[in-house]
Coordinates of C-alpha atoms and ligand atoms in Angstrom, one line a residue:
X719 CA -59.1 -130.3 -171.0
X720 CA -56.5 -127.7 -171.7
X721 CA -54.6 -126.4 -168.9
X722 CA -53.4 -123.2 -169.9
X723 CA -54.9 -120.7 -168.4
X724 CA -55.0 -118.1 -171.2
X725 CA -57.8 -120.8 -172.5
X726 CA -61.1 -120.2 -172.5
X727 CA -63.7 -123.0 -172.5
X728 CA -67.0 -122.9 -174.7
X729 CA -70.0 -125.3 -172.7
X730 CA -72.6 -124.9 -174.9
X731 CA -75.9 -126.0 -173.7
X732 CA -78.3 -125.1 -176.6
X733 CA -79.5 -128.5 -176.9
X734 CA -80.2 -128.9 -172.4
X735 CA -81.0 -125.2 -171.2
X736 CA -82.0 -123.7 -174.7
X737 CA -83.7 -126.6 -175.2
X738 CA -85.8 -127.2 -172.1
X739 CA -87.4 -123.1 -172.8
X740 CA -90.8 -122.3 -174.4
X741 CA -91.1 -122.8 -177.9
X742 CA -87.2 -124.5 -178.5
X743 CA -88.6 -128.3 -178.0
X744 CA -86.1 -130.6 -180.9
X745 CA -86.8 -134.0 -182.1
X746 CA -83.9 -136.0 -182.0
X747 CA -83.1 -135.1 -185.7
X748 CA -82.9 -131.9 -184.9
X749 CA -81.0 -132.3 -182.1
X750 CA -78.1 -134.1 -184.0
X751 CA -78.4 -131.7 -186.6
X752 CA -77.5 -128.9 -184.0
X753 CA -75.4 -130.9 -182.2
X754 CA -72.8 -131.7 -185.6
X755 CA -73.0 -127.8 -186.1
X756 CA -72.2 -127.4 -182.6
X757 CA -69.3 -129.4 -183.2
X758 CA -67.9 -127.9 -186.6
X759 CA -68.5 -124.6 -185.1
X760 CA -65.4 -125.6 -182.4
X761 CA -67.6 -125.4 -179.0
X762 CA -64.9 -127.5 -176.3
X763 CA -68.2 -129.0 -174.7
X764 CA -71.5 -130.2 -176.1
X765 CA -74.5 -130.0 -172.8
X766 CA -76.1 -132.7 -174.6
X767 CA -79.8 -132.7 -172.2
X768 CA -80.7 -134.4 -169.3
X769 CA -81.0 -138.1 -170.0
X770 CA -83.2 -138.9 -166.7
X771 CA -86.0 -136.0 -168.0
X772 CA -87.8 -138.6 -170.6
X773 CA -86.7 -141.8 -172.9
X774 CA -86.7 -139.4 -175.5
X775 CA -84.0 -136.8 -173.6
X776 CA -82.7 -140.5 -173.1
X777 CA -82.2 -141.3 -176.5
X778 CA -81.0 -138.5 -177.9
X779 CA -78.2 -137.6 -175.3
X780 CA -77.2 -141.3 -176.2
X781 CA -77.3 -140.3 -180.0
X782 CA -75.2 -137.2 -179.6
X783 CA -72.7 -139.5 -177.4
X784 CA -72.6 -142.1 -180.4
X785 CA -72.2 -140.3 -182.9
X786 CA -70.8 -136.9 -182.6
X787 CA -66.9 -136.9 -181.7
X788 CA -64.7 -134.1 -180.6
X789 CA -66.3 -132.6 -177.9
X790 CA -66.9 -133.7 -174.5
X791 CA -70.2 -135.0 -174.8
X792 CA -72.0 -133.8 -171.5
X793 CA -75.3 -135.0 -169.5
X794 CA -77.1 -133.4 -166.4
X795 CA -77.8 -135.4 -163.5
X796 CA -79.1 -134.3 -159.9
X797 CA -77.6 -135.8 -156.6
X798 CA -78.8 -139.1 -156.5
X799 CA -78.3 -142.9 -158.4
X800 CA -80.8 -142.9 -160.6
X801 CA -80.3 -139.9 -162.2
X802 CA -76.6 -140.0 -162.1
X803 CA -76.3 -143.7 -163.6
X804 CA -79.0 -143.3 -166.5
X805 CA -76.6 -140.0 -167.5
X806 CA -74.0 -142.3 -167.6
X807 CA -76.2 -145.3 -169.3
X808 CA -76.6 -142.2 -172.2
X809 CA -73.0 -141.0 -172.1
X810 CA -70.5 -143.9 -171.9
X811 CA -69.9 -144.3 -175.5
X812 CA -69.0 -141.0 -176.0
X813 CA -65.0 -140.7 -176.4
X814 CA -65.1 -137.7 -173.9
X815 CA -68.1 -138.2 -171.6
X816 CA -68.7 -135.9 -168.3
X817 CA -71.3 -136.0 -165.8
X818 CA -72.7 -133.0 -164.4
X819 CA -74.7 -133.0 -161.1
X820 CA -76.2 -130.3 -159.6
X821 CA -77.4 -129.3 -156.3
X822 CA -79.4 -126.0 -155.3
X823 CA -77.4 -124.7 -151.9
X824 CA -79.5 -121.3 -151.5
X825 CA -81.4 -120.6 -148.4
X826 CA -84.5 -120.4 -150.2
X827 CA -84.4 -123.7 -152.6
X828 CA -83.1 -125.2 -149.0
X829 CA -86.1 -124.5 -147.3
X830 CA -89.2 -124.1 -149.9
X831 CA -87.6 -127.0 -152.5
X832 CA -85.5 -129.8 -151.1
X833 CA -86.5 -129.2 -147.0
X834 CA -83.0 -130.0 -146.6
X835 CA -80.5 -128.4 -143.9
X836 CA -77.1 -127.6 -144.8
X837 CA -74.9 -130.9 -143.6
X838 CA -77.8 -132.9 -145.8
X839 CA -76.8 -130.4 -149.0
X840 CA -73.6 -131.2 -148.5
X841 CA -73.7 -134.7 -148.0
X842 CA -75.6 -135.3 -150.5
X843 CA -73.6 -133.5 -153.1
X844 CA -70.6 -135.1 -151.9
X845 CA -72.0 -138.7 -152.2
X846 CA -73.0 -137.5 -155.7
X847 CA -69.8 -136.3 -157.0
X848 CA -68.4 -139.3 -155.5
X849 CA -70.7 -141.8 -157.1
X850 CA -70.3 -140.4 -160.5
X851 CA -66.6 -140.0 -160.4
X852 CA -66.5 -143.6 -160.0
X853 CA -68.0 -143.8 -163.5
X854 CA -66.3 -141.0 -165.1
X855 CA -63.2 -139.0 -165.4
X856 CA -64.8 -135.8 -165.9
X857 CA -66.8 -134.4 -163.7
X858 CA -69.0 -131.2 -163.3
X859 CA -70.6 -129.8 -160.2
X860 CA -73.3 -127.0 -160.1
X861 CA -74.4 -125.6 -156.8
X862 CA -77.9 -124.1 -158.3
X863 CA -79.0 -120.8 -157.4
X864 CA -75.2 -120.2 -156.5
X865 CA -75.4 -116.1 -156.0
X866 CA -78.7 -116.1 -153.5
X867 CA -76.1 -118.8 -151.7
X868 CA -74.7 -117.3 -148.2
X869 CA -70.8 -117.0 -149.2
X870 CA -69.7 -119.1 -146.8
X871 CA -71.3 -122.3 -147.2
X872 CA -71.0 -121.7 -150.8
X873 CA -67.0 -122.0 -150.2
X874 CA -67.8 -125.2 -147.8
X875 CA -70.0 -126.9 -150.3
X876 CA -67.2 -126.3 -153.2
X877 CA -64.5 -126.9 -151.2
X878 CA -65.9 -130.4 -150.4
X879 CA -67.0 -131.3 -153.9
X880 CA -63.5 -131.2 -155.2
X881 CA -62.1 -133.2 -152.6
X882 CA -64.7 -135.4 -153.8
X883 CA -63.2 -135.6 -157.2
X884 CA -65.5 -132.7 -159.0
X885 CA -62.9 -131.3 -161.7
X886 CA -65.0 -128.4 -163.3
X887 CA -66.8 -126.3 -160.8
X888 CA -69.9 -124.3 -162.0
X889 CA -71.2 -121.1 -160.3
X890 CA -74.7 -120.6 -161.8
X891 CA -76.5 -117.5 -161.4
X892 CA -80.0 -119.9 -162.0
X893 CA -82.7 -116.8 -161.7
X894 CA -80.4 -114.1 -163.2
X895 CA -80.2 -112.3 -159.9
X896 CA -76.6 -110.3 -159.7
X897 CA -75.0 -108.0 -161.4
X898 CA -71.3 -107.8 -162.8
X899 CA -69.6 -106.8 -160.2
X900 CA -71.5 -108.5 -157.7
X901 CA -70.7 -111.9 -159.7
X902 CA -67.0 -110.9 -159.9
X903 CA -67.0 -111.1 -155.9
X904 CA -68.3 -114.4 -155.7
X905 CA -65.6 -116.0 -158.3
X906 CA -62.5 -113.4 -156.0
X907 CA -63.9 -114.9 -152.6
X908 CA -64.4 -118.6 -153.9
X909 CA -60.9 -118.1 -155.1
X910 CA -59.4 -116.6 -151.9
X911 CA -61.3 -118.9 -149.6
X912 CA -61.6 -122.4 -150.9
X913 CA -58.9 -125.0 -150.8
X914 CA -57.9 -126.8 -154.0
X915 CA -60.0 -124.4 -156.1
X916 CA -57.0 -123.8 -158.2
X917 CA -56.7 -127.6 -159.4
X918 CA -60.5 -127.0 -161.1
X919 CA -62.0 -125.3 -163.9
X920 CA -64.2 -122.5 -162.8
X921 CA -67.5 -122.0 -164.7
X922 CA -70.4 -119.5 -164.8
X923 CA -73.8 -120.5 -166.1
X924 CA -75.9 -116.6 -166.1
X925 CA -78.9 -116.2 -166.9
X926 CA -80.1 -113.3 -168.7
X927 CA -83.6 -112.0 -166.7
X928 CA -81.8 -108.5 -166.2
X929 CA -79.9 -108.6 -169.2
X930 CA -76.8 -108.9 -168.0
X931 CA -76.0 -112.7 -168.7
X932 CA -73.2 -111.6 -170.9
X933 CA -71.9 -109.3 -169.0
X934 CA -72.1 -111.5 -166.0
X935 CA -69.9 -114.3 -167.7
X936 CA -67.6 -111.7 -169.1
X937 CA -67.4 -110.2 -165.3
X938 CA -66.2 -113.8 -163.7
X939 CA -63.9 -113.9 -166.7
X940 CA -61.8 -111.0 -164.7
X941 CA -61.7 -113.3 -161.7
X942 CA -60.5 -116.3 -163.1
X943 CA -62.8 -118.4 -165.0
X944 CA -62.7 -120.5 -167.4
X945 CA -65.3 -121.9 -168.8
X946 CA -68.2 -120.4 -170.2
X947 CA -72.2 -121.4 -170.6
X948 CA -73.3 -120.7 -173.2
X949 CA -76.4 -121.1 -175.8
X950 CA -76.9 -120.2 -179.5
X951 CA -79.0 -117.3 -180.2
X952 CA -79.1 -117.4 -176.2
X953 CA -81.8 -119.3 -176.3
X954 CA -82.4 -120.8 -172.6
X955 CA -84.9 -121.1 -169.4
X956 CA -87.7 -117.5 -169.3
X957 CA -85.1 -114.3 -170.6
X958 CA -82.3 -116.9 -172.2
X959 CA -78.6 -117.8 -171.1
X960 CA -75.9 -116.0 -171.9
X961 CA -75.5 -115.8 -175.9
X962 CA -72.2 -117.7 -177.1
X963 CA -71.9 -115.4 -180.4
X964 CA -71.7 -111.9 -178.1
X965 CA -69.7 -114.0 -175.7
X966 CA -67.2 -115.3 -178.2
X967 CA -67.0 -111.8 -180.2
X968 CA -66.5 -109.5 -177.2
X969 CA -63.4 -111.8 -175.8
X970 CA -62.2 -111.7 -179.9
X971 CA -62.9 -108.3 -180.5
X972 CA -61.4 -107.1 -176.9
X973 CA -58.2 -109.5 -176.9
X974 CA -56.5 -106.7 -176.1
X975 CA -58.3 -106.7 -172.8
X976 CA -59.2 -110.3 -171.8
X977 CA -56.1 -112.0 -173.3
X978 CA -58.0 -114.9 -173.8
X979 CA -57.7 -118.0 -177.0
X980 CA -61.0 -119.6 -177.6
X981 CA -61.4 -122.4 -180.1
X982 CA -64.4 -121.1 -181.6
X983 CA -64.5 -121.3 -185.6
X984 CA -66.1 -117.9 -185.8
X985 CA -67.1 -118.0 -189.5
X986 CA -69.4 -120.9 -188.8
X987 CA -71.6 -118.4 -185.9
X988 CA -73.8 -116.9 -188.7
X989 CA -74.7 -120.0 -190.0
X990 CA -75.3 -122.2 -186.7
X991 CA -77.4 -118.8 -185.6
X992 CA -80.2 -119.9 -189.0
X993 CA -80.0 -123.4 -188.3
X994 CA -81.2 -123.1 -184.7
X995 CA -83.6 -119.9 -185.7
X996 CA -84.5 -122.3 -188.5
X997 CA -84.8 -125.9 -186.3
X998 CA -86.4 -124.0 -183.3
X999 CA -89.0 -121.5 -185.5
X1000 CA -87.4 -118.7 -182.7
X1001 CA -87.1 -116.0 -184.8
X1002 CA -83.7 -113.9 -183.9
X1003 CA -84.7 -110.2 -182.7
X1004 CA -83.5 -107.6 -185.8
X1005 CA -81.4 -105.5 -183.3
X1006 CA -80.1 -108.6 -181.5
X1007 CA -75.9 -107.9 -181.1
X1008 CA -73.9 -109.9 -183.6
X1009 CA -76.6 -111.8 -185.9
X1010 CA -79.3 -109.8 -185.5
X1011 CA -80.6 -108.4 -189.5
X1012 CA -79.6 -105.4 -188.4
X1013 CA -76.3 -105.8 -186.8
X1014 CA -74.2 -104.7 -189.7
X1015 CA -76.3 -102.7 -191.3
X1016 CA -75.9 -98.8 -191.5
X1017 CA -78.7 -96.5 -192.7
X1018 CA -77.4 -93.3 -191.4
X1019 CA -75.6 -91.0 -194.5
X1020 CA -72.9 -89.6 -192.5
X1021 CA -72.2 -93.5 -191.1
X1022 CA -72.4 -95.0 -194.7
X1023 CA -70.2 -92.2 -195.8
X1024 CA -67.0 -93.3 -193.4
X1025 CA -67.9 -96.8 -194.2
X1026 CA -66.8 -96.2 -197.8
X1027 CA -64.3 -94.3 -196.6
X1028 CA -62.6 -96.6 -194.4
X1029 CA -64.9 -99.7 -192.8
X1030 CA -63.2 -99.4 -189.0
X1031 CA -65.0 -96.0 -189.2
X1032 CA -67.9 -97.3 -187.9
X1033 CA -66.8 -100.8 -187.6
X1034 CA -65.8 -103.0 -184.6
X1035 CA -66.2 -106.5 -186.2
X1036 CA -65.4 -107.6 -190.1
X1037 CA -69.2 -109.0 -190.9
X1038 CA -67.6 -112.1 -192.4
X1039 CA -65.7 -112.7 -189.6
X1040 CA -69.1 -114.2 -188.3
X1041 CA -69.5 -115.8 -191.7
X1042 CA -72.1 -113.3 -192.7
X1043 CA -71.2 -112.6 -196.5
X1044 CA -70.1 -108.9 -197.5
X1045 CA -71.9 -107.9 -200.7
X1046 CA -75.3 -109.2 -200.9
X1047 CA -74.6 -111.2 -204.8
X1048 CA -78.0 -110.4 -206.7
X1049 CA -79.4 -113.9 -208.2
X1050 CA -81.7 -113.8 -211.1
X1051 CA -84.0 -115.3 -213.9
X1052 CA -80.9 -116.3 -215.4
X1053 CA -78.4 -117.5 -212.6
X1054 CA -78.0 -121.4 -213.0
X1055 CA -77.8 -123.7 -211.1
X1056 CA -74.0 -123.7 -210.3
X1057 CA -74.4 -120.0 -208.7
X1058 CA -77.3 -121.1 -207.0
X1059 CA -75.6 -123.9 -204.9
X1060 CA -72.3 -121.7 -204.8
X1061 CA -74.4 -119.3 -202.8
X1062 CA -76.5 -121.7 -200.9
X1063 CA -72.6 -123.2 -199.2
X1064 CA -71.9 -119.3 -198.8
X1065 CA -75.0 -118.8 -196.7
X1066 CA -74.2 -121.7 -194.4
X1067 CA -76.3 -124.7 -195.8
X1068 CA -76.0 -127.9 -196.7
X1069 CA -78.3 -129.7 -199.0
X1070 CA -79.0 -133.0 -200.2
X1071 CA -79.2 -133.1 -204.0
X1072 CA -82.4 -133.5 -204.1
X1073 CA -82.9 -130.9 -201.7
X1074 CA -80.9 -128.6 -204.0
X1075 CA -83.2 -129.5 -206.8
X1076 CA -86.3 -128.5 -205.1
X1077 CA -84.9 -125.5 -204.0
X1078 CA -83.7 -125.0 -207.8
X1079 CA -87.2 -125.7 -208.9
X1080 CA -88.3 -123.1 -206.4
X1081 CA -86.0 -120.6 -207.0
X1082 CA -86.9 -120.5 -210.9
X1083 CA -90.4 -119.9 -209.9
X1084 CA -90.0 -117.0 -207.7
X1085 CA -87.6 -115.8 -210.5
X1086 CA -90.2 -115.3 -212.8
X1087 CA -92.3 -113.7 -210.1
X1088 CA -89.8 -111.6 -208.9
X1089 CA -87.0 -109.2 -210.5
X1090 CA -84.1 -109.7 -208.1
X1091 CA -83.2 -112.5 -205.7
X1092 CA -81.7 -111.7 -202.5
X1093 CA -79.8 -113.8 -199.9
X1094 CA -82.7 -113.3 -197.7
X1095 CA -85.3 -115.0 -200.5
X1096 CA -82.4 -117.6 -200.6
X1097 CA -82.2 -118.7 -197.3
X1098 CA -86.0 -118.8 -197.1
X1099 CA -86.4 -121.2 -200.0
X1100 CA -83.4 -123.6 -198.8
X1101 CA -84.8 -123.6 -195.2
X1102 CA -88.4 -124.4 -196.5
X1103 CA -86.5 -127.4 -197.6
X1104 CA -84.6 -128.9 -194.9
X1105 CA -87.5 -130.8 -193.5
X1106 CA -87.2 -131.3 -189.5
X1107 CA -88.8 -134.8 -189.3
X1108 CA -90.9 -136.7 -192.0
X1109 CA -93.7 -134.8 -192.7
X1110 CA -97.0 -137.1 -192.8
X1111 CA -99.3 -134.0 -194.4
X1112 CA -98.3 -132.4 -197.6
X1113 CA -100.4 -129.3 -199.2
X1114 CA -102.0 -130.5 -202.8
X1115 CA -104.1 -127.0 -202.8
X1116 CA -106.0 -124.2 -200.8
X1117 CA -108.9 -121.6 -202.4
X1118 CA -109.9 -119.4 -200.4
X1119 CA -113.3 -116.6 -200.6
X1120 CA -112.9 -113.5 -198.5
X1121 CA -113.9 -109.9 -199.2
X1122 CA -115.7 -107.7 -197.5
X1123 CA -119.6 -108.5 -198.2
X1124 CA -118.8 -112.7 -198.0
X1125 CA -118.0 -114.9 -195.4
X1126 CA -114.6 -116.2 -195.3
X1127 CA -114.2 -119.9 -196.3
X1128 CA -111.3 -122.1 -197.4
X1129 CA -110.9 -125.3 -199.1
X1130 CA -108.2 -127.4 -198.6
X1131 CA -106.7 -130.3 -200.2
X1132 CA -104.1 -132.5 -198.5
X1133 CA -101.7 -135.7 -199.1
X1134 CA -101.3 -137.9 -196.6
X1135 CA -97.8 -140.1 -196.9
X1136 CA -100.1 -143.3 -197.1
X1137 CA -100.9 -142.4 -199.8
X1138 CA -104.4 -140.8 -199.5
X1139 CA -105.9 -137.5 -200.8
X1140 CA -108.1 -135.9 -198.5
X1141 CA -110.4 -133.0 -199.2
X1142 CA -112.1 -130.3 -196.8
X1143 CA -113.7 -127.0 -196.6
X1144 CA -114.6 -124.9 -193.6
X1145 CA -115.8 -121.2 -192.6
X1146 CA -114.2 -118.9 -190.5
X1147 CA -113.4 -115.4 -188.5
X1148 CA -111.0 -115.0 -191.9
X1149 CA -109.8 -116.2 -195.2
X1150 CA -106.7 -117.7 -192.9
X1151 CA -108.7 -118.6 -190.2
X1152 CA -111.0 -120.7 -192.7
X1153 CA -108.0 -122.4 -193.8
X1154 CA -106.6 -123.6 -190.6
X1155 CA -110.0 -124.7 -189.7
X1156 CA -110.3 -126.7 -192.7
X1157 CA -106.8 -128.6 -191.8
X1158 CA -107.8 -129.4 -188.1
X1159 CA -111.1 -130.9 -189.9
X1160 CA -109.0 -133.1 -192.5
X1161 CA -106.6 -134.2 -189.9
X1162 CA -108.2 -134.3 -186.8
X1163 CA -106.1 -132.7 -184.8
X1164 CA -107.0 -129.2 -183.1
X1165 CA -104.4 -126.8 -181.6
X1166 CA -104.6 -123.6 -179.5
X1167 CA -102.9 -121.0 -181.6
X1168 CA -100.6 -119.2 -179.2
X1169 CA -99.2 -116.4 -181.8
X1170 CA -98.9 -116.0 -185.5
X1171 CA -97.3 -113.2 -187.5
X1172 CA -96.7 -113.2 -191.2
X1173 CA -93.5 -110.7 -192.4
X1174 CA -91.9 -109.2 -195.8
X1175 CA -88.7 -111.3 -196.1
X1176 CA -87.2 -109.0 -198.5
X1177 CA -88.6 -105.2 -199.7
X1178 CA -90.5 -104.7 -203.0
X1179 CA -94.0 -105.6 -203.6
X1180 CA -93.0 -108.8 -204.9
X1181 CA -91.7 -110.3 -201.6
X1182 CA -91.9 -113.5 -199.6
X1183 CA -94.1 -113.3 -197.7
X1184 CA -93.0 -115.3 -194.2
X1185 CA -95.7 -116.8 -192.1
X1186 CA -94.6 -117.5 -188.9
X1187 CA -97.2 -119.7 -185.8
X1188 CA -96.5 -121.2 -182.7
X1189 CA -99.4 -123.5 -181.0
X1190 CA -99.8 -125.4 -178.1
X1191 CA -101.3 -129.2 -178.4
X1192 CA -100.9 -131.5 -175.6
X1193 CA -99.6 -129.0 -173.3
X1194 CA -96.1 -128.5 -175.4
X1195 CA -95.8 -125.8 -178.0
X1196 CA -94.7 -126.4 -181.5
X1197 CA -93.8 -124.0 -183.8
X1198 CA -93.9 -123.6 -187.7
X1199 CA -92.4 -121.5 -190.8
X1200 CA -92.9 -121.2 -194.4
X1201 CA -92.7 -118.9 -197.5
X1202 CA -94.6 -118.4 -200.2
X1203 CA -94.9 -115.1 -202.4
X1204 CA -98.8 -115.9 -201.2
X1205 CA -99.3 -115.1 -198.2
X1206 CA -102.5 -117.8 -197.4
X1207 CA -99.8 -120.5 -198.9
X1208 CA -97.2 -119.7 -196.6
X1209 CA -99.8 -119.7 -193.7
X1210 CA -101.1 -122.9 -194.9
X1211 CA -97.5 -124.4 -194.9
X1212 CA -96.9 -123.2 -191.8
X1213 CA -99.7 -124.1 -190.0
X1214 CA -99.7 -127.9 -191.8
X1215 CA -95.7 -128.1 -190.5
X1216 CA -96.9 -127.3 -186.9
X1217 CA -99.8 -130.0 -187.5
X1218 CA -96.9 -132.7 -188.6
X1219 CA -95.2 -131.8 -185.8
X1220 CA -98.0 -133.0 -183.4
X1221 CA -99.0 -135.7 -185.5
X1222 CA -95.2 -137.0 -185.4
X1223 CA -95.0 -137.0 -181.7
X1224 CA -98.5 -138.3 -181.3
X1225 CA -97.2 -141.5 -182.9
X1226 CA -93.9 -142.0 -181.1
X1227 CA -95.9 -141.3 -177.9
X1228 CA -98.5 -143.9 -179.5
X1229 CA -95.8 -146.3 -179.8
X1230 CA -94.3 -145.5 -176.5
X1231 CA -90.9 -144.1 -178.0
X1232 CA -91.5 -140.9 -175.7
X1233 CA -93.6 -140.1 -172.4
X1234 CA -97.1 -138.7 -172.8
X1235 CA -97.7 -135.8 -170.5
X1236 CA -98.8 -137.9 -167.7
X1237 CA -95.8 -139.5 -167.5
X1238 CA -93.1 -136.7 -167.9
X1239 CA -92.5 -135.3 -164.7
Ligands
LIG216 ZN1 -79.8 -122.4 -166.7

C-alpha cells in the first residue's frame, strides 16, 4: 500500500456491509459482476464478504480472490481459528489478500454480547491478529463499536494489535453514534496516545443512522486518516455506510481543502451506481447527492438562466465528471443500430451481442410506440436484459379482466427452461393481484409481498412504465424489476424475476451448494 501520506485509500465494502443489509442479497454472479466494476472503477481495496458466514459467502469471496486482480482482495474474520483460517482458505489465491478481524471493545458489547472483561478483549484480539499475520502480510484490525469504547482502552487495545503485526487499523463507528467533531477526537487522541500508530493506516468505517456517515469519514480525514469505508450507493447495515461517490467527490471537488489524491476513475461512478441499483433492485433516492435523477438537474428559471450563461453559476461538479452524459441524445424510429450501441457504451453498459440484439429488437418496438427515446427508456431496456442468474420461468402471455362491475382475474402463460409450457388462471383483490396469483399457482412457490411500486420512467403518456417488488420467501428478501410500456407486463416480469430468484436458490440449497436457513447462523 502507498505510503504517502497525501494518499487516500478507497475500502469499499459493497459486496460485505452493503451486501449483508435488507433487500441487497447477490448471487455469486452478481457479485463478480460488481466486484470487476469495483475494480475498473479504481477502488485500492475490494471487502470481498465474510467467507465463515455461509459456503456460499465461501465461494464467492474465493471467486473474487481468483479472478479479479488489482485490488487487495479483502475477507472478514472475528477473533478466533476458524474464522480466521476459512478467510484465508477464500483469500490465498488472491495476488493481494488481507485479513480483517474484528473485535467489539465497548462496554456494552463487553458485557451484553461477548461476557468478556477487558484483559480477555485484548487477549483475544491479540492472539487473533497474531494468528492471521502468520498467514498474511496484510492485516486489518477493527475494534467494533469503537466510539461507545472508553478512550482509554480503546488506545490499549490498538496499541497492542499493532505490536501484534495489525498494519491497517480501523476505527468503526458500528451503530452510527458520533458526530464529526466527536469522531475527529477519537482519531487526535488515538494519534497522541498510542505507540506505533504512525507505522499503520488509520481507517474509519461510519455508519450513516444520523446521517452523518460522510461527514464522519470526511471529519477523521482532518485527523489523519487514510483509508476510507466505503459502499456504492451507500448501501450498508439499517441507514447505509458511508457513500463512496459523495465521499470521493467532496475530497475532488474540495482539493483545495483536503489536499488529498485518490485513485478513483471518477467517470466510471455513474455507471457502477446502475449496476448495483440494477443488480440489487435498490432503487437510488431522486435527491440522493451525486447520482441521484435529480442531482444535476435545474428547474428553477433564474438557475437555468446562469447555467447558460456560464455552468459554474450554479455548478460545483462537471456532470460528466461522474460519467453522467451532458446532453440527453434523442433516439428514434430511425436511429440504427450503430447509435443504439454507441449510446448503450455511453450509458455505462456492456452487452453481449446477443444481448444487444434483444435490446435492438426491443428498442424498435417501443419506437413505434413511442415518439422519442430517452437515456432513461435506454437504460431500462438494456438493464431488462442483463439477466442476474439463469432464469428458469419465462413469460409466454398474460390477459387480464378488470373493470369496475367484474372481478379481477388473470391468465397466465409460462415457459419453463425444460422445456415445458404451463398454463394458469386465478382471481384476485386486482387485475395485478390476479396475476401474481396465477404465477405462485403455475410454479408453486408463494411469497409474502413486502412492497411494490410501479413508476413513469420517462414523461409523456407513452412511458415505461417501471414496476418495481421486493418479497420475502424463506425468510430472505428478493427483489425484482422490469419495464414494459404495459404496466401488468412489467408487473408480471417483475414479479416472475423475483420468482426465479427463489426458485434459483431453492435449487442450490436443494443441492447443498448454500445453507438453508436452519443452517446459516
Ligand atoms: Zn458496518
Amino acid at each position: 500500500m502507498s505510503t504517502d501520506t497525501n494518499r487516500l485509500v478507497i475500502f469499499d465494502t459493497t459486496l460485505r456491509d452493503g451486501e449483508q443489509s435488507p433487500g441487497c442479497s447477490m448471487n455469486l454472479a452478481e457479485k463478480l459482476q460488481v466486484a470487476h466494476a469495483l475494480k475498473d472503477l479504481g477502488v485500492d481495496v475490494i471487502e470481498a464478504g465474510f467467507p465463515i458466514a455461509s459456503p456460499g459467502d465461501f465461494e464467492s469471496v474465493q471467486a473474487i480472490a481468483r479472478q479479479v486482480h488489482g485490488p487487495v482482495i479483502c475477507g472478514l474474520a472475528r477473533c478466533n481459528a476458524a474464522d480466521i483460517e476459512r478467510a484465508w482458505g477464500a483469500l490465498k489465491d488472491a495476488p493481494k489478500p488481507r485479513i480483517h478481524v474484528f473485535l467489539a471493545t465497548s462496554a456494552i458489547h463487553r458485557e451484553f454480547k461477548l461476557k468478556m472483561a477487558r484483559e480477555e478483549i485484548i487477549r483475544r484480539a491479540v492472539e487473533a491478529v497474531k494468528l492471521a499475520r502468520s498467514l498474511c502480510a496484510d492485516i486489518e484490525f477493527s475494534p467494533e463499536d469503537a466510539s461507545r469504547t472508553e478512550l482509554d482502552f480503546l488506545a490499549e487495545v490498538v496499541e497492542k494489535v499493532i505490536e501484534a503485526g495489525a498494519t491497517t487499523l480501523n476505527i468503526p463507528d458500528t451503530v452510527g453514534f458520533a458526530v464529526p467533531s466527536h469522531y475527529a477526537a477519537i482519531m487526535a487522541y488515538l494519534k497522541k496516545n498510542v505507540r506505533g500508530i504512525e507505522n499503520v493506516i488509520l481507517s474509519v468505517h461510519c455508519h450513516n443512522d444520523l446521517g452523518l456517515a460522510v461527514a464522519n469519514s470526511l471529519a477523521a480525514l482532518m485527523e489523519g486518516a487514510r483509508q476510507v469505508e466505503c459502499t456504492v450507493n451507500g448501501i450498508g447495515e439499517r441507514a447505509g455506510n458511508c457513500a463512496l461517490e459523495e465521499l470521493v467527490m467532496a475530497v475532488r471537488t474540495r482539493t483545495d481543502f483536503y489536499n488529498l489524491e485518490v485513485g478513483v476513475n471518477t467517470k466510471k461512478i455513474y455507471p457502477i451506481s446502475r449496476l448495483l441499483s440494477h443488480v440489487t433492485g435498490m432503487t437510488v433516492q431522486r435527491n440522493k447527492a451525486i447520482v441521484g435523477q435529480n442531482a444535476f438537474a435545474h428547474e428553477a428559471g433564474i438557475h437555468q438562466d446562469g447555467m447558460l450563461k456560464h455552468a459554474s453559476t450554479y455548478e460545483i461538479m462537471n456532470p460528466e465528471e461522474i460519467g453522467l452524459p451532458r446532453t440527453e441524445l434523442v433516439l428514434g424510429k430511425h436511429s440504427g443500430r450503430h447509435a443504439l450501441k454507441q449510446r448503450i457504451t455511453d450509458l455505462g453498459y456492456v452487452l453481449t451481442p446477443e444481448q444487444l440484439d434483444r435490446v435492438f429488437d426491443s428498442f424498435k418496438q417501443l419506437a413505434d410506440r413511442k415518439k422519442t427515446i430517452y437515456d432513461a427508456d435506454i437504460e431500462a431496456l438494456a438493464e431488462a436484459q442483463i439477466h442476474s442468474g439463469p432464469a428458469v420461468w419465462t413469460l409466454e402471455a398474460v390477459t387480464v379482466n378488470a373493470g369496475s362491475a367484474t372481478i379481477p382475474m388473470a391468465a397466465v402463460c409460462l415457459w419453463h427452461r425444460d422445456g415445458v409450457i404451463r398454463k394458469d388462471a386465478s382471481l384476485g383483490d386486482g387485475p395485478i393481484d390476479a396475476v401474481f396469483k396465477a404465477i405462485e399457482r403455475i410454479t408453486g412457490i408463494e411469497v409474502k409481498l413486502l412492497d411494490f411500486r410501479i413508476r413513469a420512467v420517462t414523461g409523456g403518456e407513452d412511458a415505461l412504465g417501471e414496476a418495481h417488488l421486493e418479497a420475502e420467501y424463506d425468510g430472505k428478501n428478493f427483489a425484482g424489476r422490469a419495464v414494459s410500456t404495459d404496466i401488468i407486463e412489467a408487473s408480471a416480469l417483475a414479479f416472475l424475476q423475483v420468482i426465479n430468484r427463489v426458485a434459483l436458490r431453492k435449487s442450490l440449497t436443494e443441492k447443498r451448494i448454500l445453507p438453508t436457513q436452519s443452517e446459516s447462523a
